[in-house]
Each structure stands twice: as C-alpha cells, then as structure tokens.
Short mmCIF file of C-alpha atoms and ligand atoms in Angstrom, two decimals:
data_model
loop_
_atom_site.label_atom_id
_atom_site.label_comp_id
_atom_site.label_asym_id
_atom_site.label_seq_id
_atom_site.Cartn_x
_atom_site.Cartn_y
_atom_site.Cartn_z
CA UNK A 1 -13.57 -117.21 -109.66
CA UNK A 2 -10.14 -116.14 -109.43
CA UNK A 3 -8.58 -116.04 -105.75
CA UNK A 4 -5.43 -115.91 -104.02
CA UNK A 5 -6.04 -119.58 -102.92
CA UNK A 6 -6.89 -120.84 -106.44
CA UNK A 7 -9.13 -120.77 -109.33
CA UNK A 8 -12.59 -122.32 -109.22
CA UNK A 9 -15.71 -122.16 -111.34
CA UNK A 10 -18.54 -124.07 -113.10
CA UNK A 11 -17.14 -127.07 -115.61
CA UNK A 12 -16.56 -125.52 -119.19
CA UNK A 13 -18.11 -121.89 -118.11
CA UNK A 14 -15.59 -120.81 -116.63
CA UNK A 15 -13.08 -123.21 -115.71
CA UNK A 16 -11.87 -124.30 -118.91
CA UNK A 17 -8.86 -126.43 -120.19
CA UNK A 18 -7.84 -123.29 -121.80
CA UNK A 19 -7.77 -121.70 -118.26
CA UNK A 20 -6.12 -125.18 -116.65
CA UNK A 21 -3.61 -125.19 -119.26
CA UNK A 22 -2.43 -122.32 -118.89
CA UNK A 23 -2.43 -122.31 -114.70
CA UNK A 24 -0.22 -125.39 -115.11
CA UNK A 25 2.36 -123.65 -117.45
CA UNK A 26 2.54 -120.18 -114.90
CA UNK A 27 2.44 -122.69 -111.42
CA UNK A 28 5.07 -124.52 -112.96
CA UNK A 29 7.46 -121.40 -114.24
CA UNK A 30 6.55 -119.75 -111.09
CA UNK A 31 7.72 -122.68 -108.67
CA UNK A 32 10.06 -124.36 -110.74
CA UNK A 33 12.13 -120.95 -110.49
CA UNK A 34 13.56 -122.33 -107.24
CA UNK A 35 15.80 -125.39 -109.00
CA UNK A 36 13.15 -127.96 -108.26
CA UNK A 37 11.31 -129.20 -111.50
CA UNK A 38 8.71 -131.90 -110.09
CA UNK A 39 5.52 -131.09 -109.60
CA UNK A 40 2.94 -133.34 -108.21
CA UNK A 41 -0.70 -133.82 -109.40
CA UNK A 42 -3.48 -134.86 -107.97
CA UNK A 43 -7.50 -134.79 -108.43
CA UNK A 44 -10.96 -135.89 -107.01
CA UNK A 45 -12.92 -138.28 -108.71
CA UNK A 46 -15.51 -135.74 -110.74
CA UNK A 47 -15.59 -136.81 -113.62
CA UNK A 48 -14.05 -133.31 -115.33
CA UNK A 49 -11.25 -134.44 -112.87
CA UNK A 50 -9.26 -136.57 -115.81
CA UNK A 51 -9.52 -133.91 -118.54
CA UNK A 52 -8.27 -131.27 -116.82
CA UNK A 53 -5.53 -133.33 -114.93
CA UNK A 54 -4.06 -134.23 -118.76
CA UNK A 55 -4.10 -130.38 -119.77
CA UNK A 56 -2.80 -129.18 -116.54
CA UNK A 57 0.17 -131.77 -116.84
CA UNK A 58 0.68 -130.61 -120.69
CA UNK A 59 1.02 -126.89 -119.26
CA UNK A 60 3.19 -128.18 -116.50
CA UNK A 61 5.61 -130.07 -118.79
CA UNK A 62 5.43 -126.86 -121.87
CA UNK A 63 7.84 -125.20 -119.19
CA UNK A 64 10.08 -128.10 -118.67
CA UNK A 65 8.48 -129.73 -115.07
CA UNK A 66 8.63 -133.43 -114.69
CA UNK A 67 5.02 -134.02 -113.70
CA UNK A 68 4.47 -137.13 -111.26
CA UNK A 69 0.82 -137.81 -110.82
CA UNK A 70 -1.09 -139.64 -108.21
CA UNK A 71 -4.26 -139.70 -110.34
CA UNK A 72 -7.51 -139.96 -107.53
CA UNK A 73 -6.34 -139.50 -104.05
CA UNK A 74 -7.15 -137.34 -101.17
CA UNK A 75 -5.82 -133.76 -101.44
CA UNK A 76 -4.17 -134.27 -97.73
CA UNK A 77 -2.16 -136.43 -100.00
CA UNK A 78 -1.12 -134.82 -102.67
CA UNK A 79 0.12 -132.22 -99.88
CA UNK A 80 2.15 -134.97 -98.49
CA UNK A 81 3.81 -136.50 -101.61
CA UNK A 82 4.58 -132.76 -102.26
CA UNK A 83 7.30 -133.08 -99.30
CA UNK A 84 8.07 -136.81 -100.06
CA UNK A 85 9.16 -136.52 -103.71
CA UNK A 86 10.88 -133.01 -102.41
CA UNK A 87 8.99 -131.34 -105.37
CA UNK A 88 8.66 -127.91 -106.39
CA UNK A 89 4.89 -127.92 -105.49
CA UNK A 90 1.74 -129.75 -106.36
CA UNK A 91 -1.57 -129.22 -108.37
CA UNK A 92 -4.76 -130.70 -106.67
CA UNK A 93 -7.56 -130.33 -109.06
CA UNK A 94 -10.80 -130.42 -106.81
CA UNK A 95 -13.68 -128.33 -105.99
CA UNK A 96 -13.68 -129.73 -102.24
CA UNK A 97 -17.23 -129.94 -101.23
CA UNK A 98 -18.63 -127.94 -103.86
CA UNK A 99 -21.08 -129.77 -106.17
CA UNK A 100 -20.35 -131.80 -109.05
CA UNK A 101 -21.05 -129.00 -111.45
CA UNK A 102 -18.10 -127.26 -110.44
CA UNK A 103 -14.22 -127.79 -110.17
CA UNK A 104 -10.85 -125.72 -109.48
CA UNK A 105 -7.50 -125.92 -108.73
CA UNK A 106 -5.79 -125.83 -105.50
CA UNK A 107 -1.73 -125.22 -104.97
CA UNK A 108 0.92 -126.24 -102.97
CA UNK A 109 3.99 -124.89 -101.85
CA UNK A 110 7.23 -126.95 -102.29
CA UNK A 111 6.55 -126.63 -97.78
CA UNK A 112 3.37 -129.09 -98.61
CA UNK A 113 1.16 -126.42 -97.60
CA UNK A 114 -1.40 -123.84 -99.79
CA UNK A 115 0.34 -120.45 -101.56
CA UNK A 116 0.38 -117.75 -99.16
CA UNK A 117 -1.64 -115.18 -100.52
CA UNK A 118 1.41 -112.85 -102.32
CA UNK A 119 2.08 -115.99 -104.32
CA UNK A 120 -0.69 -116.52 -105.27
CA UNK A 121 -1.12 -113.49 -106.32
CA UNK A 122 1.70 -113.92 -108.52
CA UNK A 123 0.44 -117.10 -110.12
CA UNK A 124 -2.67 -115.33 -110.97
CA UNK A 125 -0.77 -112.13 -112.73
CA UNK A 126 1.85 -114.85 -115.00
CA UNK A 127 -1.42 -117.09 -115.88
CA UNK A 128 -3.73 -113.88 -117.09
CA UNK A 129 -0.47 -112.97 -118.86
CA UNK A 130 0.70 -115.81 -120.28
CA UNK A 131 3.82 -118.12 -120.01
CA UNK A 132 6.64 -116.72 -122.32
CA UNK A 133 8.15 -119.42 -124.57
CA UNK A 134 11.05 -121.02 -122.43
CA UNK A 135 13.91 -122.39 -123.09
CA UNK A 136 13.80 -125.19 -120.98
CA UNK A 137 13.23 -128.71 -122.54
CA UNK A 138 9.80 -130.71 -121.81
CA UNK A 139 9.37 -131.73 -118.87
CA UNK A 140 8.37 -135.48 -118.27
CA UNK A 141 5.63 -137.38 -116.34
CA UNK A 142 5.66 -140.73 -114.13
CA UNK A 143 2.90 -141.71 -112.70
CA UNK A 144 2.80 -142.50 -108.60
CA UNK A 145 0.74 -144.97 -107.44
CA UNK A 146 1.96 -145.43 -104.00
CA UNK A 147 0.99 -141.70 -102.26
CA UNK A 148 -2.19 -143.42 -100.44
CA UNK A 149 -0.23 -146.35 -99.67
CA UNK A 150 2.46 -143.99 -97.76
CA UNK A 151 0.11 -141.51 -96.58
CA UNK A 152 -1.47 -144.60 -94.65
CA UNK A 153 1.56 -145.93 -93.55
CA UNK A 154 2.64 -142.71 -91.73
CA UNK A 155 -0.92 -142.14 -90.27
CA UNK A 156 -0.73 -146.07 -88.93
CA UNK A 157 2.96 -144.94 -87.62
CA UNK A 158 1.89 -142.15 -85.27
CA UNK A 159 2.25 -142.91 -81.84
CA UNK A 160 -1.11 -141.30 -81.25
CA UNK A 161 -3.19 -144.03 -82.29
CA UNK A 162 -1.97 -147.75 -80.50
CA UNK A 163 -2.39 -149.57 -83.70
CA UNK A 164 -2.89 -152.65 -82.02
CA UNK A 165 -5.38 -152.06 -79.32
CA UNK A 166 -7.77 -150.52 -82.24
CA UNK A 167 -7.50 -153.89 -84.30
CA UNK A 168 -8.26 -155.52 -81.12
CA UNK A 169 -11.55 -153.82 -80.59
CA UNK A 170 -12.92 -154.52 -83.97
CA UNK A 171 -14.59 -151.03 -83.84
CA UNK A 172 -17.60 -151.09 -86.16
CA UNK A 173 -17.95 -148.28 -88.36
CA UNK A 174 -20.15 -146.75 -90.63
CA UNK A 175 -18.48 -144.81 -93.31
CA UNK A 176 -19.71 -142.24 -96.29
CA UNK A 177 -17.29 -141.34 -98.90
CA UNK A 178 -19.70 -139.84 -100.83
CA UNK A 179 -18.55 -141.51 -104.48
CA UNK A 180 -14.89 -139.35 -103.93
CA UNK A 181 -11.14 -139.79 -103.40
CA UNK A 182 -12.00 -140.46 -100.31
CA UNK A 183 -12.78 -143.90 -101.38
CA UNK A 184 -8.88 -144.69 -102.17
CA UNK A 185 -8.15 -144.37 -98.64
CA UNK A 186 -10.73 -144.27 -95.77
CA UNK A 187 -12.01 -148.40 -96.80
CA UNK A 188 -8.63 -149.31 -96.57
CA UNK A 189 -7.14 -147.45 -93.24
CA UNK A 190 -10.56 -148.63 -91.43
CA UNK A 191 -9.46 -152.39 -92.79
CA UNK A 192 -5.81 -151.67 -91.51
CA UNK A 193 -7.30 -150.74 -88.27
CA UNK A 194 -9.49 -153.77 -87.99
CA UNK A 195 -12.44 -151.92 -88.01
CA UNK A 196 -15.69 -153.82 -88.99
CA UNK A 197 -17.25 -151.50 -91.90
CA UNK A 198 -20.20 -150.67 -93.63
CA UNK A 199 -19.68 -148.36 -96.66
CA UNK A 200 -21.77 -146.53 -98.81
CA UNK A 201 -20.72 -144.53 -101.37
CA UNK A 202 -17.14 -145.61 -102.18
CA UNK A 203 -17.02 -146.09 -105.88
CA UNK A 204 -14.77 -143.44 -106.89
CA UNK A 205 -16.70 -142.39 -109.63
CA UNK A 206 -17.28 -138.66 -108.98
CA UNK A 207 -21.37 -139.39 -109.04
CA UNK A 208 -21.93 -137.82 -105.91
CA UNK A 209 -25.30 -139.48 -104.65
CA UNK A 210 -26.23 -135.82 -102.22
CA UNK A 211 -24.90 -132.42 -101.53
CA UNK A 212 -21.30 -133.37 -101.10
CA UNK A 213 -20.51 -131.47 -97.76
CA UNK A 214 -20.65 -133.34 -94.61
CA UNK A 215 -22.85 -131.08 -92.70
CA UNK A 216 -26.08 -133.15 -90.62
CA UNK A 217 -28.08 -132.14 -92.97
CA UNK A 218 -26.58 -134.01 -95.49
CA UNK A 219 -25.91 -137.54 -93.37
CA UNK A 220 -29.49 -139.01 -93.24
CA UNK A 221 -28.24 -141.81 -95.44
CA UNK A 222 -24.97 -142.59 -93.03
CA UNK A 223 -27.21 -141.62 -89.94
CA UNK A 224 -29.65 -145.05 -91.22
CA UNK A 225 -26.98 -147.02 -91.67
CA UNK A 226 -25.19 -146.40 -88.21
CA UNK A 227 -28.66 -147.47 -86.78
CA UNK A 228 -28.96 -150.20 -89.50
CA UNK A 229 -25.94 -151.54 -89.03
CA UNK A 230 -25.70 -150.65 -85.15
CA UNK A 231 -22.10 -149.19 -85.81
CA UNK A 232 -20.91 -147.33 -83.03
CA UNK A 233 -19.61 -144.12 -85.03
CA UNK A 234 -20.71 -143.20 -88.83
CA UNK A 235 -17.59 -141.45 -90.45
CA UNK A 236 -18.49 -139.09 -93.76
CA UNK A 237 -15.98 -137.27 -95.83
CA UNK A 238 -15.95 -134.19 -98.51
CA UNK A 239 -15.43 -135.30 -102.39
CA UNK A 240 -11.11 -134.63 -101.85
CA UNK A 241 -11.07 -136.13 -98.27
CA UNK A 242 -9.54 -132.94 -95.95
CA UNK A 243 -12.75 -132.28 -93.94
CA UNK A 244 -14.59 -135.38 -91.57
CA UNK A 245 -17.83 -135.44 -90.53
CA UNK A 246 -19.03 -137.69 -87.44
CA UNK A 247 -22.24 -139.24 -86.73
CA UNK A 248 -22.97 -141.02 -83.30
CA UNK A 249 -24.18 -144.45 -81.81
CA UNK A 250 -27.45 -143.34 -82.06
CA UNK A 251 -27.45 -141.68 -85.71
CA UNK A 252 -27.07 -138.13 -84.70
CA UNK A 253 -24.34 -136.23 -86.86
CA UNK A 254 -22.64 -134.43 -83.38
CA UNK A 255 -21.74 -131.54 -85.84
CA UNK A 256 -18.23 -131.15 -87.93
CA UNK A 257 -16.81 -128.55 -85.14
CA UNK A 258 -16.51 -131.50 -83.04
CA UNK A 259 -13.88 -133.75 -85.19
CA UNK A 260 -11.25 -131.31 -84.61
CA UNK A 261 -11.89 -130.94 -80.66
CA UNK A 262 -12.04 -134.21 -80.50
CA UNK A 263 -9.04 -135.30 -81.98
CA UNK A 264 -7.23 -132.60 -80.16
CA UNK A 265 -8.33 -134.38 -77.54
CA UNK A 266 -6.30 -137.53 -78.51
CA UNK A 267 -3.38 -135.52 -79.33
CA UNK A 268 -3.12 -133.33 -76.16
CA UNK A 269 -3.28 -136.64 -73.83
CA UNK A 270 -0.01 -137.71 -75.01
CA UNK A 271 1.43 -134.42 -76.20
CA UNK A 272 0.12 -131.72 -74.39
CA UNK A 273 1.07 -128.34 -76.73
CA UNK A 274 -0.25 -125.14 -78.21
CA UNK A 275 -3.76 -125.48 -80.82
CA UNK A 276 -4.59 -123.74 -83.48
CA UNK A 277 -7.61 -123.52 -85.14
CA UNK A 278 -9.80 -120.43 -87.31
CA UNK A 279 -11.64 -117.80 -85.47
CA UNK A 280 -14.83 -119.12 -86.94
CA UNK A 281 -14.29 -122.67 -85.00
CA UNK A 282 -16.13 -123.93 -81.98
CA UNK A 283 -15.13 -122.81 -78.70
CA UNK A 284 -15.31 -126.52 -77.38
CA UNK A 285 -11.87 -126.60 -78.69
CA UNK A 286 -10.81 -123.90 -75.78
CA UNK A 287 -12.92 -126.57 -73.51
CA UNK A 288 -11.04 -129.14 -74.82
CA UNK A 289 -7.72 -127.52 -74.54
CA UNK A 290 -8.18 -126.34 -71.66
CA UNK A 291 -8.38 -129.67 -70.17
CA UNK A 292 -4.54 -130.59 -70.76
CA UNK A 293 -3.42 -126.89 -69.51
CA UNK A 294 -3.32 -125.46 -73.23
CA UNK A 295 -4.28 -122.17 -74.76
CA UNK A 296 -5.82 -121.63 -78.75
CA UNK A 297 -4.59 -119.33 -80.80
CA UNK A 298 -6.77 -117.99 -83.34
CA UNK A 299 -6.31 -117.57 -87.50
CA UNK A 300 -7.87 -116.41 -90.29
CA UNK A 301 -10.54 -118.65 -91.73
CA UNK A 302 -8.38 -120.48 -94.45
CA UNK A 303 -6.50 -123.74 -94.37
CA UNK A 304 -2.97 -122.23 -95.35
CA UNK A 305 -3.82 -119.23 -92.66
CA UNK A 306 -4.12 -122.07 -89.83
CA UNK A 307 -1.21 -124.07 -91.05
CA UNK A 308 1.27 -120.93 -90.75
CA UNK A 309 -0.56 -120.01 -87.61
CA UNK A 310 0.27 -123.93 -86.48
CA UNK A 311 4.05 -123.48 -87.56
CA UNK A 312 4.21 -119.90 -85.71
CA UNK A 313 3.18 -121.15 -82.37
CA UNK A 314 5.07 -125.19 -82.95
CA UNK A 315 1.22 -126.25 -82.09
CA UNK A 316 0.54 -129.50 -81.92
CA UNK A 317 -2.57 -130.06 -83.52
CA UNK A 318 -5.62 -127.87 -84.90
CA UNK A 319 -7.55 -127.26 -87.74
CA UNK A 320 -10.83 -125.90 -89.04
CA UNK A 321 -14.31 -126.32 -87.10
CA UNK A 322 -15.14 -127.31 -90.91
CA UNK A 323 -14.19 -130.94 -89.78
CA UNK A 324 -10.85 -130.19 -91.42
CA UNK A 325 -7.95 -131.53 -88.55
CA UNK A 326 -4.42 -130.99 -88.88
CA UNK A 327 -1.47 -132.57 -87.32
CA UNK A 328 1.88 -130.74 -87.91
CA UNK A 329 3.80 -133.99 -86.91
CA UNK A 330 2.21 -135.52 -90.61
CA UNK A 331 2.01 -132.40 -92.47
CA UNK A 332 0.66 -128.67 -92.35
CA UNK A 333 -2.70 -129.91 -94.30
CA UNK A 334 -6.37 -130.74 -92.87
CA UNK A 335 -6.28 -134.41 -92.89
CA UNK A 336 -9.93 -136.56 -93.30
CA UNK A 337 -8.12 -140.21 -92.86
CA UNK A 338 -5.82 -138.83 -89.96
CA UNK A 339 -8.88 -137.60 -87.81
CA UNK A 340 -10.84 -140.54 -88.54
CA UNK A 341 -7.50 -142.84 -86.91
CA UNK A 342 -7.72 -139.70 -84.31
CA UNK A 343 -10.86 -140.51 -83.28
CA UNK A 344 -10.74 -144.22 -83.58
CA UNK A 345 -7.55 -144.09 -81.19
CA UNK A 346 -9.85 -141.82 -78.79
CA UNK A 347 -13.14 -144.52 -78.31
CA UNK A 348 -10.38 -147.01 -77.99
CA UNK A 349 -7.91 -144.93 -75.19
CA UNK A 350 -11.30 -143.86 -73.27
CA UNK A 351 -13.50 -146.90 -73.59
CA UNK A 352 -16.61 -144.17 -73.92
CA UNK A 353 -19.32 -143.77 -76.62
CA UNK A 354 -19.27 -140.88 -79.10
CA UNK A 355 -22.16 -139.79 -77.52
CA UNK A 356 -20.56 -140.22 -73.90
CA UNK A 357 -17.17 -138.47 -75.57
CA UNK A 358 -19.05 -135.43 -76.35
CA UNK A 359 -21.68 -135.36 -73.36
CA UNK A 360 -18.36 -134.43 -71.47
CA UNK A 361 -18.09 -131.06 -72.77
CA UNK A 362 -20.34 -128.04 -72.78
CA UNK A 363 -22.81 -128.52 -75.60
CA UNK A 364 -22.44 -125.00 -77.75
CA UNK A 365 -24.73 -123.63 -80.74
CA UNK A 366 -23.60 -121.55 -83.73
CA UNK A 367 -26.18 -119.81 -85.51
CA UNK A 368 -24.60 -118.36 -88.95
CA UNK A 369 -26.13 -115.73 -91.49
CA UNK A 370 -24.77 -113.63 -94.38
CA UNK A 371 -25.53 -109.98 -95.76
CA UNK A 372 -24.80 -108.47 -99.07
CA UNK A 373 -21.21 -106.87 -99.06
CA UNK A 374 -21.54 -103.10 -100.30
CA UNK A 375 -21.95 -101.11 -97.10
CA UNK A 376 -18.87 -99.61 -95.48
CA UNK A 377 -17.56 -102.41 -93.41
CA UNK A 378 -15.46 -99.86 -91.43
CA UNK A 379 -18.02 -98.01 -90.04
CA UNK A 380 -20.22 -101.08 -89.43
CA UNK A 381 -17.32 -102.95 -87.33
CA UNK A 382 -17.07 -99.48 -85.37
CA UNK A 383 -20.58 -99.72 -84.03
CA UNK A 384 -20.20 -102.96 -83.35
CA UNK A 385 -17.25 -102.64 -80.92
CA UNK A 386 -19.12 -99.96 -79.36
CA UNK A 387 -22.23 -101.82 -78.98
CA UNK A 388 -20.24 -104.83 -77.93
CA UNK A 389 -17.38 -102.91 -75.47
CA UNK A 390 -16.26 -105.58 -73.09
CA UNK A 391 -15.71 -108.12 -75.78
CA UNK A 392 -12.28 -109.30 -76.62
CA UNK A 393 -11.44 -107.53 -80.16
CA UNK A 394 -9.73 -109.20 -82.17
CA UNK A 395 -9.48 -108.00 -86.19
CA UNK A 396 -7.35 -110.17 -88.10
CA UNK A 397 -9.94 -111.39 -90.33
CA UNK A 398 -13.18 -109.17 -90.12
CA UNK A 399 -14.20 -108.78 -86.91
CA UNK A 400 -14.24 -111.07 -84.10
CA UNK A 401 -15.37 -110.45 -80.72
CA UNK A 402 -15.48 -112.72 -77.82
CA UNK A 403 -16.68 -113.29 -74.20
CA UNK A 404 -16.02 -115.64 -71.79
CA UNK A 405 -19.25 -118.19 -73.17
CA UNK A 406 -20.37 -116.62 -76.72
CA UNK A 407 -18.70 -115.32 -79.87
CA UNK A 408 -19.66 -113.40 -82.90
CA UNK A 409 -17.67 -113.11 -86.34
CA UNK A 410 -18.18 -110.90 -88.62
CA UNK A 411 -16.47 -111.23 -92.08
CA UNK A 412 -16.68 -110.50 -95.88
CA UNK A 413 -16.47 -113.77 -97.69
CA UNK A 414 -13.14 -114.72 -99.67
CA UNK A 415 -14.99 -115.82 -103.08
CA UNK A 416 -18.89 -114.48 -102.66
CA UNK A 417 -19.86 -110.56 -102.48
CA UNK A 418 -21.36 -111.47 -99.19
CA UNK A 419 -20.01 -110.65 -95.38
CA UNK A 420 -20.86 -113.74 -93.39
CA UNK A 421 -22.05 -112.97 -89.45
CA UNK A 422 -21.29 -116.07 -87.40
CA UNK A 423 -22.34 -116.49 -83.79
CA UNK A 424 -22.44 -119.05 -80.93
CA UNK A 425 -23.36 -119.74 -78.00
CA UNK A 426 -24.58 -121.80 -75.27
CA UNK A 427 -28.18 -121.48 -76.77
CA UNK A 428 -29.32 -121.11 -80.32
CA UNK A 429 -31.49 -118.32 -78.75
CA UNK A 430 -28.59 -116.40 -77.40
CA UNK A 431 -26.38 -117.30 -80.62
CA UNK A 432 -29.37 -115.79 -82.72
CA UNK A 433 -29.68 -112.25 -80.49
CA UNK A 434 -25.66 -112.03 -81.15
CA UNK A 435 -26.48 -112.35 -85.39
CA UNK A 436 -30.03 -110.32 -84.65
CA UNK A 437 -27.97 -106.80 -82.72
CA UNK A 438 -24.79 -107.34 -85.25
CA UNK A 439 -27.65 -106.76 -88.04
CA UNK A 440 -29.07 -104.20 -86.65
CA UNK A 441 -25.82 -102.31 -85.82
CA UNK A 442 -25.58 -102.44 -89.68
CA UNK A 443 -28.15 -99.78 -89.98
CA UNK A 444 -27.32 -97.85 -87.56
CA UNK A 445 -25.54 -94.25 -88.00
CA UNK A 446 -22.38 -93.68 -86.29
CA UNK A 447 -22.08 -91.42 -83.84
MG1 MG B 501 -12.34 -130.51 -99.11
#
C-alpha cells in the first residue's frame, strides 16, 4: 500500500527490496536536492528490519547520500537524530503496530517531522518512475550508535520531569516492550530514573510474543505482572516505540487516550500553553486542558497533521489519543520514552495513584465502527449535519461533530477502503446511539 505517508505491505508480497531499493534512491534524490546529503536510517527489530535497512541504504548511497544509521531504535529517534546530524531527512523502516508479517517505510523531513502529503506525493511519482542515473559520486555510510543515548539525555534534561525526586521514589514499574526497539530505550530511561522494573518482552528480537498494539486487550500479560509484581503503573509500547500504553495499580489498562491527557497534564502545570491533539482523541484532553485555562485545537488524524497543527498554534504539548504524545520542546514526533518520563514526573509531582490520577477526571467511552467506503460520502455527511444541527461542524478530516459532552467522527480511512465512524461519550450506551443514527443516516435519501 502506497500512501502519502509511506509505503507499507506484507514482507516479500508486496514490500520488496526491489520496492525499498528503489524508495531509498527517489527519498534520497528527492531530499538531497536541498544541499544536504545525510540521511539517517533507522528500523524496528522485525526481523525483515536488517534486509531491507542494507537495500534501502544501497539506494540511498546509488544517488550520492552519506547514509548514517542508527540500526534498532525507536522511530521518535530517528526523528530526532534527523535534526541533530542536520540531515537531509531520515528513513525509519517499521510497520508501527502492525503485525510481524508486515513492514514499511516511514519519512522524515530534514524539520524531523513526517512528509507533508505533496511530498510525499512526489516521492511516490520519482520511485514508480525510477531514479535517473546521477552524476553524483556514492554516497557513504557511518554507523551511529549514540541516537538512544542522546535521545535519553534530552528527555532526562527537560525541566518537566525533576530528575531527582523520581530517583528518589524508586517508582516500581512494570514495563512491556513487546520484543521491539522499544527495548533499546524504555529499560534504560526507567534505570536512569531509578525506577524499580519488571520487564517482559525486551529482547529486541522482532518475535513479537501478542498482537503488537497496546490496546487493553492486548495487556493481560503486563496487567499480571503489575499485580504480580505489585508495581504501581505497567508501561507497554508499540514494536517502533511512538505510541504508550498504561496499565494501573490494580492491572487495569486505563485506555491509550489517557497517556496523552495525562502527560499534558504534567506539561501544562509548569507551562501552561495551547494543545493539540487529532479530532479522533479523547475529550478528557479538553478536561484536562481546561484545568490550566487552555483551549485544544483539533487536526487531522495523522502524526505529521498534529505536529504542523502543534507548530501553527506554538502548542505546548499534544499528540494522538493513540497513546502517541508529543512535546514540541524535544521534537515534532509522538514520543513513547518521553510520555513514560511524563507520567513518571506526574505520580511523583502529585503523590496520587494512576488510578487516583485518572478518577479525577470525567470517565468517557468511545465506541468505534467502520463501513465499506463506496457510497457518496457527500451526501451521507449532509444528512448527518441535518440530523445532528446543533453540533459543532467541523470538516477538516471527514466529518466531525461535537457537543458540549459527546462526539462523533466520521471518516474514510487513509490506507483501507473503509470509512471509520467513531463516537464517545459519557456512556458506551450513548457513544453506541451516536455510531447506531450516523449508520442509519447512511441509508437514508436526502431530501
Ligand atoms: Mg508506532
């Protein structure tokens, strides 16, 4: 599957070396068109990871780049060294949370954050058409070794998180890494912190043990050991370490819409600002924001969408309900090992639970469901507003229409011929009627 944000598919079906190969050769012509010539790579730990990180760094040096690879690190990472080297771009070969079947590759702007969508487009065209011979010499290729090291240092830097008084609590911790990149940096930031930890799943051998997105349903095995181990928060991460996941005191996964409100939270106590976040995100964000004085402005669903949304508005933190935080002060990327410090900094600041942390705000519900594309989305949105006038409109990215305690989004998916219909509300019951009448509306004629 071919998108503006990337190319992704099953190992050897359809993403082939053939395809990587030639991806590296057009990202690097494309970006190294500005002057710059480094471009950095990075990967998860699948285990397709290593072949297609060699042919993607042959493509990249064909057109004369000078290829500096961190090898297995966490794609916020990659983002960073990206600004740090002062590079043209970087490569992150990773499928995210997808499973282990499949793999892609992400880019990054010389800015550290995703293509916008008309470059993308552009890489796309020069890959399908193939990278004329240059004249530029080969490019050449140094490893780095040190990206997780300095991505750690910076998070330990921000004056968000008092370093010290989180050593002294000796917060113990649970953590999942789910066998990814993840496991080059979470183990060691926890250690840094002083946390006491019990780990499962940090070889970084790609062999994920589950379904490799940290939704509840996929956290029985951190929930036991939070109980096991009597930790007082479980922390899980996806296979390239953007999105966190949090499980309570008591073993209950609180739900991945909550690591971004919550580390808001820890952010706006210090630095009260705008937030950002997707229009698909939890409104215990507004709850939270709300709190310190401060309005959310909505984006399109989409990681790069929020980050230009985040530099539009000079917010000061945000993300994706997804789990995925971002903190413009460290860089315009959804950060796993930055919200997990977040967080830590916030049971240390307010001396609370999780379960006490989250028992402060409203308790919401989002009920989601998807369609087959193929009807005329126009129309459908049309009867909709009509059926729904009173709601706050709002059309950047399907259709999105809000009240004062309940939300419904309505959008076609970016990479599956589906629409998705997302609701919540203060009740799964009421969340469900929102998803239930949008359906219905489907059917029904306009007048
Ligand atoms: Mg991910």
């Amino acid at each position: 599957m071919i998108s503006v944000s990337g190319v992704r598919g099953l190992v050897d079906k359809d993403l082939t070396p053939e395809l990587v190969a030639s991806y590296g050769a057009a990202f690097g012509e494309l970006m190294c068109r500005t002057g710059l010539n480094r471009v950095v790579l990075g990967r998860d730990s699948r285990a397709s990871g290593e072949a297609f990180s060699a042919v993607a760094a042959a493509g990249l040096q064909s057109v004369g780049c000078e290829v500096l690879d961190c090898g297995i690190v966490p794609t916020p990472t990659v983002q960073m060294a990206v600004e740090h080297h002062g590079a043209a771009g970087g490569i992150v070969i990773s499928a995210s949370h997808n499973p282990i079947e499949w793999n892609a590759m992400k880019f990054v702007g010389p800015d550290g954050v995703f293509l916008d969508p008309v470059t993308g487009r552009r890489l796309a065209e020069l890959a399908s058409a193939g990278v004329a011979d240059t004249e530029r010499q080969g490019g050449g290729y140094r490893q780095d070794r040190e990206a997780v090291v300095r991505h750690l240092d910076a998070i330990l830097a921000l004056d968000y998180v008092d370093t010290s008084a989180v050593q002294a609590r000796g917060i113990r911790v649970a953590l999942d890494c789910v066998r990814g990149a993840g496991g080059t940096a979470l183990p060691q930031l926890l250690d840094s912190l002083g946390c006491r930890v019990s780990a499962i799943n940090v070889e970084i051998d790609g062999l994920f043990p589950r379904n490799p997105e940290p939704v509840p349903e996929n956290l029985d095995e951190l929930a036991d050991l939070v109980r096991a181990t009597g930790a007082e928060i479980g922390l899980a991460v996806d296979p390239d370490a953007d999105r966190l996941a949090v499980v309570d005191e008591t073993g209950r996964p609180i739900g991945e819409d909550y690591t971004v409100a919550l580390a808001a939270e820890t952010v706006l106590a210090r630095n009260p600002g705008p937030v950002a976040v997707n229009l698909s995100t939890s409104m215990v964000i507004e709850d939270v924001a709300a709190g310190f004085g401060q309005k959310v402005v909505r984006a399109p669903v989409g990681e790069a969408n929020v980050a230009r949304a985040m530099r539009r508005i000079s917010a000061v933190v945000g993300g994706e309900g997804n789990g995925g935080v971002i903190l413009p002060e460290l860089h315009l990327g959804r950060d796993a090992p930055l919200a997990a410090a977040l967080l830590l900094g916030l049971l240390t600041r307010t001396g609370e639970s999780v379960s006490q942390v989250v028992d402060r705000y409203p308790r919401y519900h989002i009920v989601k469901a998807r369609v087959d594309r193929g009807r005329d989305l126009g129309a459908w949105f049309e009867v909709l507003k009509s059926r729904f006038a009173g709601s706050v409109i709002d059309e950047q990215d399907g259709l999105r229409l809000t009240w004062d305690d309940r939300w419904l989004h309505v959008r076609p998916s970016g990479t599956e011929p589906i629409v998705r219909l997302i609701a919540e509300a203060r009740s799964s019951g009421e969340a469900a009627e929102l998803i239930e009448t949008a359906r219905l509306a489907m059917d029904t004629p306009q007048v």
